[in-house]
Amino acid sequence: TFIEDEGRRRLFWMIYVLDRYATIATAFEFAVDDKEIDRKLPCKDELWARNQPVETRWFRPANRHFEYHADNPENLGSFAYYIEILGILTQIHRFLKKPVDIGALGDVEQWQQEYRQLDSRLSGWKYDLPSQYGNMLRLHIPGAAEHVNCIWIMMHITYHTTVIRLHSSAAYPSTKSPIFTPSFNASQRCRTAVEDICTINTHVRTHNLLSNLGPPFAFSLWVAARLLLVHGSTIDHLVNPAIHALVETLRDMGSYWEVADRYATLLSRVLAEYDDSERHSREPPSSVKILADMRRCAYDLDFLISRQPRVGGAITPRAGRTPAPNEL
C-alpha cells in the first residue's frame, strides 16, 4: 500500500538525516553517497496519514543529470525541503574539506567559483520555497506559530546553519593572502543567520518544544554560538550576549543528549578564558584561536581544546592531516 511504501521511504530519509549530522560533526566520510540515491522525496504528512497516493519529485544531487519531469511541489512538506537543504549542506561540507593554496591565483579562483555556485544554489532553494514553508515571519504572527512543527523548525534552522557553514569560510579565513582576504559581505550573511537561529531558539523555548528536538538542533545552536564567539573575539572584541541563551539551551538539552552538554561545556570554557584575557588585558587564549579555525569540525575542536591546559602549556597534537599554513 502507499502508506507502507511511504513509511519505508521515510525510514530511508531518516537514515540519510542521521548520516549527514554524524558526518558533518566529525569530518568522517558519508556512509550514504548522494550520487547513489535514486529515491523520491517524502510527501506531506497529512497525505501520508490519509493513505492518499501522490507523486513527489526525485531527490536531485547537483552532480547528477536527471530526466525526470514530475515535480508536484503541492505534495511536498517540511520534511522534503529539510532533506533538500541537507543535500546542499552535504555539498558545502565536501567543498570545505578541499585544501586550497591561497597563494595560488588559480586555486583561489577555482575556490571562489565553486563558492559562488553553492551560494547560488542555496539562495535558489530558499527563493523557491512555498510561502507557508519559507516565511519565518510565521513565528511572529499570532495564531500562525501554532502550526509551526518541529520539522519546520529543523528545516529553517538547518538552512541558517548551512548559510553559516558556507560563508564563515570566506568571512573568517584562518590564513590570509593578498588575493584571499576576509569578506565583509560573507560576515554579514553569517551574522544575519545567527540572529535567525536565535529567534528560532527563543520560539522553541517559549513554546516548550525543546524536549521534542534532538542532536541536529543542538548542532545548529553550536554552529551559531561558535560564530558569535569567533566574531566577537576576533573582529568586535566584544562577544554578543546572545551567546548565553544559546549555551543555556544547549545545557538544558544536555539533560537528554550528552552531545549538547559537550557543546555547552566547550563553549563555556572558551568564553570564560576569553573573558578572563580581556579583563587582564592579555592576548586571547589559544583556545579562541583553535575555535576560530573554521576548517575544524566539532569533534576536532573538542579533542584539541579539552586536552589543552587551562593556563599556558602546549596543545596536544592530534593524529591526522593538519592543513598547511598556506591552505584555507
Coordinates of C-alpha atoms in Angstrom, one line a residue:
T1 CA 0.0 0.0 0.0
F2 CA 1.0 3.6 -0.4
I3 CA 1.2 4.2 3.4
E4 CA 3.7 1.3 3.7
D5 CA 5.8 2.5 0.7
E6 CA 5.9 6.0 2.1
G7 CA 6.8 4.6 5.5
R8 CA 9.8 2.8 4.0
R9 CA 10.8 5.9 2.1
R10 CA 10.7 8.0 5.2
L11 CA 12.8 5.4 7.1
F12 CA 15.5 5.7 4.4
W13 CA 15.4 9.5 4.6
M14 CA 15.8 9.4 8.4
I15 CA 18.9 7.3 8.0
Y16 CA 20.1 9.9 5.5
V17 CA 19.5 12.7 8.1
L18 CA 21.4 10.8 10.8
D19 CA 24.3 10.0 8.4
R20 CA 24.6 13.7 7.5
Y21 CA 24.8 15.0 11.0
A22 CA 27.1 12.2 12.2
T23 CA 29.5 13.0 9.4
I24 CA 29.3 16.8 9.4
A25 CA 30.1 17.0 13.1
T26 CA 33.0 14.5 12.9
A27 CA 34.5 15.1 9.4
F28 CA 34.3 11.4 8.5
E29 CA 33.1 10.2 5.1
F30 CA 29.4 10.0 4.4
A31 CA 28.0 6.4 4.6
V32 CA 25.2 7.3 2.1
D33 CA 26.6 8.9 -1.1
D34 CA 24.2 11.3 -2.8
K35 CA 25.3 10.0 -6.2
E36 CA 23.9 6.6 -5.3
I37 CA 20.5 7.9 -4.1
D38 CA 17.6 7.2 -6.6
R39 CA 14.6 7.9 -4.5
K40 CA 11.7 10.3 -4.3
L41 CA 11.2 12.8 -1.6
P42 CA 8.6 12.2 1.1
C43 CA 5.1 13.6 0.7
K44 CA 3.3 15.9 3.1
D45 CA 2.5 14.3 6.5
E46 CA -1.3 14.7 6.1
L47 CA -1.3 12.9 2.7
W48 CA 0.7 10.1 4.3
A49 CA -1.7 9.9 7.2
R50 CA -4.7 9.7 4.9
N51 CA -3.0 7.0 2.8
Q52 CA -3.6 9.2 -0.2
P53 CA -1.2 8.1 -3.1
V54 CA 0.6 11.1 -4.6
E55 CA 3.7 11.7 -6.7
T56 CA 6.6 13.7 -5.4
R57 CA 9.8 14.8 -7.2
W58 CA 13.0 12.9 -7.1
F59 CA 15.9 13.8 -4.9
R60 CA 18.3 15.7 -7.2
P61 CA 22.0 15.9 -6.3
A62 CA 23.8 18.7 -8.1
N63 CA 26.4 16.4 -9.7
R64 CA 23.8 14.1 -11.4
H65 CA 21.7 14.7 -14.5
F66 CA 18.0 13.9 -14.2
E67 CA 15.5 13.4 -16.9
Y68 CA 12.6 13.2 -14.5
H69 CA 10.0 15.8 -15.2
A70 CA 7.4 15.4 -12.5
D71 CA 7.7 18.0 -9.8
N72 CA 4.4 18.2 -7.9
P73 CA 5.5 20.8 -5.2
E74 CA 2.0 20.8 -3.8
N75 CA 2.6 17.3 -2.5
L76 CA 5.8 18.3 -0.6
G77 CA 6.0 19.2 3.1
S78 CA 8.7 20.4 5.5
F79 CA 10.4 17.0 5.6
A80 CA 11.1 17.0 1.9
Y81 CA 12.5 20.5 2.0
Y82 CA 14.5 19.6 5.0
I83 CA 16.1 16.8 3.0
E84 CA 16.9 19.1 0.2
I85 CA 18.7 21.6 2.4
L86 CA 20.7 18.8 3.9
G87 CA 21.7 17.8 0.4
I88 CA 23.1 21.3 -0.1
L89 CA 24.8 21.2 3.3
T90 CA 26.4 17.9 2.2
Q91 CA 27.9 19.6 -0.9
I92 CA 29.2 22.5 1.3
H93 CA 30.8 20.1 3.7
R94 CA 32.7 18.4 0.9
F95 CA 33.7 21.8 -0.5
L96 CA 35.1 22.9 2.8
K97 CA 37.2 19.8 3.1
K98 CA 39.2 20.6 -0.1
P99 CA 42.6 22.2 0.7
V100 CA 43.2 25.5 -1.2
D101 CA 46.5 27.2 -1.7
I102 CA 45.5 30.8 -1.0
G103 CA 48.8 32.0 -2.5
A104 CA 48.0 30.5 -5.9
L105 CA 45.7 32.6 -8.1
G106 CA 44.3 29.5 -10.0
D107 CA 43.4 27.8 -6.7
V108 CA 41.7 30.9 -5.3
E109 CA 39.7 31.5 -8.5
Q110 CA 38.5 27.9 -8.6
W111 CA 37.5 28.1 -4.9
Q112 CA 35.6 31.3 -5.5
Q113 CA 33.8 29.9 -8.5
E114 CA 32.6 26.9 -6.5
Y115 CA 31.8 29.1 -3.5
R116 CA 29.5 31.3 -5.7
Q117 CA 27.8 28.3 -7.3
L118 CA 27.0 26.9 -3.8
D119 CA 25.7 30.3 -2.7
S120 CA 23.5 30.5 -5.8
R121 CA 22.1 27.1 -5.2
L122 CA 21.4 27.9 -1.5
S123 CA 19.7 31.1 -2.4
G124 CA 17.7 29.5 -5.1
W125 CA 16.5 26.8 -2.8
K126 CA 15.3 29.4 -0.3
Y127 CA 13.6 31.5 -3.0
D128 CA 11.7 28.6 -4.4
L129 CA 10.2 27.6 -1.1
P130 CA 6.4 28.0 -1.0
S131 CA 5.4 30.8 1.4
Q132 CA 3.9 28.5 4.0
Y133 CA 7.3 26.9 4.4
G134 CA 9.7 29.7 3.5
N135 CA 8.3 32.6 5.6
M136 CA 9.9 32.8 9.0
L137 CA 7.6 35.6 10.0
R138 CA 5.1 32.9 10.9
L139 CA 6.9 32.8 14.2
H140 CA 5.7 36.3 14.9
I141 CA 2.2 36.1 13.6
P142 CA -0.4 35.4 16.3
G143 CA -2.1 32.0 15.7
A144 CA 0.2 31.1 12.8
A145 CA 3.0 30.0 15.1
E146 CA 0.7 27.2 16.4
H147 CA 1.1 25.5 13.1
V148 CA 4.9 25.5 13.2
N149 CA 6.0 22.0 14.0
C150 CA 9.4 20.6 14.8
I151 CA 10.3 19.5 11.3
W152 CA 9.5 23.1 10.1
I153 CA 11.8 24.4 12.7
M154 CA 14.6 21.9 11.7
M155 CA 14.2 22.9 8.1
H156 CA 14.7 26.6 8.8
I157 CA 17.5 26.2 11.4
T158 CA 19.3 23.9 9.0
Y159 CA 19.1 26.5 6.3
H160 CA 20.6 29.1 8.5
T161 CA 23.3 26.6 9.7
T162 CA 24.1 25.9 6.0
V163 CA 24.5 29.7 5.4
I164 CA 26.9 29.9 8.3
R165 CA 28.9 26.9 7.2
L166 CA 29.4 28.2 3.7
H167 CA 30.0 31.9 4.4
S168 CA 32.1 31.6 7.5
S169 CA 34.9 30.1 5.4
A170 CA 35.1 33.4 3.5
A171 CA 34.3 35.7 6.4
Y172 CA 36.8 34.3 8.9
P173 CA 39.6 32.6 7.0
S174 CA 42.3 31.3 9.3
T175 CA 45.0 32.4 7.0
K176 CA 45.0 35.3 4.5
S177 CA 46.9 36.4 1.4
P178 CA 46.9 39.4 -0.9
I179 CA 44.5 37.5 -3.1
F180 CA 42.4 36.0 -0.4
T181 CA 41.1 38.4 2.2
P182 CA 38.1 38.2 4.6
S183 CA 34.7 39.0 3.1
F184 CA 32.6 41.6 4.9
N185 CA 29.5 40.6 2.9
A186 CA 30.0 36.9 4.0
S187 CA 30.4 38.1 7.6
Q188 CA 27.1 39.9 7.4
R189 CA 25.4 36.9 5.9
C190 CA 26.7 34.8 8.8
R191 CA 25.5 37.3 11.5
T192 CA 22.0 37.5 10.0
A193 CA 21.8 33.7 10.0
V194 CA 22.8 33.7 13.7
E195 CA 20.1 36.2 14.5
D196 CA 17.6 34.0 12.9
I197 CA 18.8 30.9 14.8
C198 CA 18.5 32.9 18.0
T199 CA 14.9 33.8 17.0
I200 CA 14.1 30.1 16.5
N201 CA 15.8 29.2 19.8
T202 CA 13.5 31.7 21.6
H203 CA 10.4 30.3 19.9
V204 CA 11.4 26.8 20.8
R205 CA 11.9 27.7 24.5
T206 CA 8.7 29.8 24.6
H207 CA 6.6 27.0 23.2
N208 CA 8.2 24.2 25.3
L209 CA 9.4 22.3 22.2
L210 CA 13.0 21.6 23.4
S211 CA 12.3 18.1 24.5
N212 CA 11.0 17.3 21.0
L213 CA 14.3 18.2 19.3
G214 CA 17.5 16.3 19.3
P215 CA 21.2 16.5 18.4
P216 CA 20.6 18.1 15.0
F217 CA 19.0 21.1 16.7
A218 CA 21.9 21.2 19.2
F219 CA 24.4 21.2 16.3
S220 CA 22.8 24.3 14.8
L221 CA 22.9 26.1 18.1
W222 CA 26.6 25.1 18.4
V223 CA 27.4 26.5 15.0
A224 CA 25.6 29.8 15.8
A225 CA 27.2 30.2 19.2
R226 CA 30.7 29.4 17.8
L227 CA 30.2 32.1 15.1
L228 CA 29.2 34.6 17.8
L229 CA 32.3 33.7 19.8
V230 CA 34.6 33.8 16.9
H231 CA 33.3 37.1 15.5
G232 CA 33.3 38.7 19.0
S233 CA 36.8 37.6 19.9
T234 CA 38.5 38.3 16.5
I235 CA 36.5 41.2 15.0
D236 CA 34.4 43.2 17.5
H237 CA 36.5 42.2 20.6
L238 CA 33.2 42.0 22.4
V239 CA 31.1 38.9 22.4
N240 CA 27.4 39.3 21.6
P241 CA 25.5 38.4 24.8
A242 CA 23.0 36.5 22.7
I243 CA 25.5 33.6 23.0
H244 CA 24.4 33.0 26.6
A245 CA 20.9 32.0 25.6
L246 CA 22.3 29.5 23.1
V247 CA 24.6 28.0 25.6
E248 CA 21.8 27.8 28.2
T249 CA 19.7 25.9 25.7
L250 CA 22.5 23.5 24.9
R251 CA 23.0 22.9 28.7
D252 CA 19.3 22.2 29.1
M253 CA 19.4 19.8 26.1
G254 CA 22.3 18.1 27.9
S255 CA 19.7 16.5 30.2
Y256 CA 18.6 14.4 27.2
W257 CA 21.6 14.4 24.9
E258 CA 25.2 14.2 26.0
V259 CA 26.5 15.8 22.9
A260 CA 24.6 19.0 23.7
D261 CA 26.2 19.2 27.1
R262 CA 29.6 18.7 25.4
Y263 CA 28.9 21.7 23.1
A264 CA 27.9 23.8 26.1
T265 CA 30.9 22.8 28.1
L266 CA 33.3 23.6 25.2
L267 CA 31.7 27.0 24.5
S268 CA 31.6 27.9 28.2
R269 CA 35.2 27.1 28.7
V270 CA 36.4 29.2 25.7
L271 CA 34.1 32.0 26.6
A272 CA 35.4 32.1 30.2
E273 CA 39.0 32.0 29.1
Y274 CA 38.4 34.8 26.6
D275 CA 36.6 37.0 29.2
D276 CA 39.5 36.4 31.6
S277 CA 42.0 37.5 29.0
E278 CA 40.0 40.6 28.3
R279 CA 39.8 41.6 32.0
H280 CA 43.5 41.2 32.4
S281 CA 44.4 42.8 29.0
R282 CA 46.2 39.6 27.9
E283 CA 46.4 38.1 24.4
P284 CA 43.4 36.0 23.5
P285 CA 43.9 32.4 24.8
S286 CA 44.9 29.7 22.3
S287 CA 41.5 28.1 22.8
V288 CA 40.0 31.0 21.0
K289 CA 42.4 30.6 18.1
I290 CA 41.6 27.0 17.8
L291 CA 37.9 27.7 17.8
A292 CA 38.3 30.4 15.2
D293 CA 39.8 27.9 12.7
M294 CA 36.6 27.4 10.7
R295 CA 38.1 24.4 9.0
R296 CA 37.8 22.4 12.2
C297 CA 34.8 20.3 12.9
A298 CA 33.2 19.9 16.3
Y299 CA 35.0 16.7 17.0
D300 CA 38.4 18.2 16.3
L301 CA 37.7 21.2 18.4
D302 CA 36.5 19.1 21.4
F303 CA 39.6 16.9 21.1
L304 CA 42.1 19.8 20.9
I305 CA 40.6 22.2 23.5
S306 CA 39.7 19.6 26.1
R307 CA 43.3 18.4 26.1
Q308 CA 44.7 21.8 26.4
P309 CA 46.0 23.0 29.8
R310 CA 43.8 25.8 31.0
V311 CA 46.7 28.0 31.9
G312 CA 49.7 28.1 29.5
G313 CA 51.3 25.0 28.0
A314 CA 51.2 23.5 24.6
I315 CA 48.4 21.8 22.8
T316 CA 48.5 18.1 22.5
P317 CA 48.9 17.3 18.8
R318 CA 46.2 15.3 17.0
A319 CA 47.0 12.5 14.7
G320 CA 45.9 13.1 11.1
R321 CA 46.5 15.7 8.4
T322 CA 46.7 19.3 9.5
P323 CA 46.2 22.0 6.8
A324 CA 49.4 23.7 5.7
P325 CA 49.9 27.4 6.7
N326 CA 49.1 28.5 3.1
E327 CA 45.9 26.3 2.9
L328 CA 42.4 27.5 3.6

